[in-house]
Amino acid sequence: MTGTLVGIGVGPGDPALLTVAAVDALRSADVVCYHAKPGGTSHARAIAEQYFRPDQMHELLEYPVTTGTHPDGYAAALAGFYTEITERLSAHLDAGKTVAVLSVGDPMLYSSYQHLARLLGDYPQRIIPGIPSVTAAADALGMPLAEEDEVLSIIPATLSEDALHASLATCDTAVFMKLGRNFPKVKKVLAEQGLLHRAYVAVKVGMEGQRTCRMDEADPADMPYFSVAVVPTAHDVRSDLGGEDVEKPKGSVTVVGLGPGAARWTTPEVSRALREATDIVGYTTYVKRVPERPGQVRHLSDNRVEAERSEHALQLAREGKRVVVVSSGDPGVFAMASAVLEVQHTRGYEDVPVHVLPGMTAAQAVASRVGAPLGHDFALISLSNRLKPWDQVTRRVRAVAGADMAMAIYNPASKKRTWQVQEFKDIVLEYREPETPVIVARAVGSPEEHVTITTLGELDPSVVDMRTMLVVGASTSVAYSTDDGPRVYTSRYYGTPEWGEKPSQ
Ligand code: SAH
């Protein structure tokens, strides 16, 4: 009978943190194996050795020397190492011995046991769980890692800066493993995401020399491999660690765009701002698109009261609140960003930090539905004469139509504004052929989405409402059919494309 391979998690460092099952498994093993750096000692062994039996056999799995000193390079050296230890352990298993392999933390989390277990996959295996440094670090800090609906990510600090940013963007709380030399990179990324004030490091958790501190106070030169960075729960950013006061972040206003209708079009950056807000301010319809969070205050208002809403947000921020003002689409396109800035500028709120986070604007979502009608120069025009006189609207429409640019028309109609689309159509017809493609897109990204392609001549103003956008093509816009439905694009060339004739429309 062949023996069993047992992966034993010995926990983060303290021998008292081995499980009873780990101690049992250790005591009943015939052979105990542990990895070590070249010429180094084994951390796993140091943690577990008080439970060894004196008559047990030992296998030190010593990693080969690093790159420069091996004639065939590091990968080859590792391959040779694994072949050799597989042979050594197979011999014990073939002789019916129970072979225990120690892992710091848990054997299933970033451990060298995993590769070994694959190579020895033909033998029966058993895993004994261990306490991972992930939770041990949070325990040492005395800070909850994740609460309620918070999403926790475990991120290897070895990732590139871009990958660290991307990983962080999709979680509320995080633990960075393999910190060591990657400390400056992780610190930089956390600072760039405005998370440094919530970040801590836990060094040598459960080992001799255990210490914890705020990340911005840690010494990069003194950051061993056995250290992790922790961004704990945002629920109660604790104001003290080791008795020291942590400065509370100042109040601020962040104006965000939720994107046009679909949750998947809200950027991770915006989602994070929403999760971390103390107060959400906005038009009722948009605030309702934001998932409710316990402890967060929602200030809903009518669509029209933009200045009051902006001032309210700035006042809340002055009281120390982290305020998020929501718009649909992009906050800088016919939305709250300029309203907030204008109030900040004209009513003396320059002391309040205001940030704007971009979102996808409706024109992009609408264009994507039919292809690329905005593929060349285009204009975005709001047809609403609520904030500017109709004369001004028509002057701009004429300018754009006369310049032969495609245009995306925002706010084309509302319950009260019903005649504008007909007049708009008449004006554009003075400049464009009746065959010009027009996209009528309603509620794109929502379950009520409805998109049709028509022509300028056939555009029916009565189907246009507040949730609709019109995209009117240029003379270089083409509508055609595919097996997958109708498509519209605006040529990137003016005149004949370089590869020859344009197909007829
Ligand atoms: N800040 C928003 C625009 C607000 S103005 C943005 O960047 O998208 C509101 C107008 O945008 C609506 O009247 C409509 O014309 C257009 N719009 C917004 N979302 C839309 C959607 N999902 N589908 C079609 N049009 C939309």
PDB file of C-alpha atoms in Angstrom, residues 10 15 40 53 58 85 112 180 182 185 204 224 278 283 290 321 334-335 378 385 429 436 453 473 496 501:
ATOM      1  CA  VAL A  10       0.882  25.525  10.304  1.00  0.00           C
ATOM      2  CA  PRO A  15       2.931  27.570  17.378  1.00  0.00           C
ATOM      3  CA  GLY A  40      18.139  29.211   4.807  1.00  0.00           C
ATOM      4  CA  ARG A  53       8.286  13.197  17.257  1.00  0.00           C
ATOM      5  CA  HIS A  58      12.900  14.832   7.815  1.00  0.00           C
ATOM      6  CA  ILE A  85      12.184  16.259  -4.590  1.00  0.00           C
ATOM      7  CA  SER A 112       4.704  25.835  -2.478  1.00  0.00           C
ATOM      8  CA  GLY A 180       8.174  42.898   1.254  1.00  0.00           C
ATOM      9  CA  ASN A 182       6.732  45.541  -3.271  1.00  0.00           C
ATOM     10  CA  LYS A 185       4.496  50.117  -5.334  1.00  0.00           C
ATOM     11  CA  LYS A 204       5.741  38.991  10.947  1.00  0.00           C
ATOM     12  CA  PRO A 224      10.372  41.689   5.315  1.00  0.00           C
ATOM     13  CA  THR A 278     -21.525  59.343   3.847  1.00  0.00           C
ATOM     14  CA  TYR A 283     -32.201  63.790  -8.634  1.00  0.00           C
ATOM     15  CA  VAL A 290     -27.486  53.639  -6.335  1.00  0.00           C
ATOM     16  CA  LYS A 321     -19.265  64.742   5.123  1.00  0.00           C
ATOM     17  CA  PHE A 334     -25.441  68.405 -19.358  1.00  0.00           C
ATOM     18  CA  ALA A 335     -25.249  67.388 -15.708  1.00  0.00           C
ATOM     19  CA  PHE A 378     -19.479  65.164 -33.975  1.00  0.00           C
ATOM     20  CA  ASN A 385     -34.438  75.662 -23.895  1.00  0.00           C
ATOM     21  CA  LEU A 429     -33.444  69.385 -43.423  1.00  0.00           C
ATOM     22  CA  THR A 436     -29.583  61.072 -43.683  1.00  0.00           C
ATOM     23  CA  ILE A 453     -32.829  53.565 -37.255  1.00  0.00           C
ATOM     24  CA  GLY A 473     -25.652  61.467 -39.181  1.00  0.00           C
ATOM     25  CA  THR A 496     -13.284  58.462 -51.156  1.00  0.00           C
ATOM     26  CA  GLU A 501     -15.010  53.394 -54.079  1.00  0.00           C
TER      27      GLU A 501
END
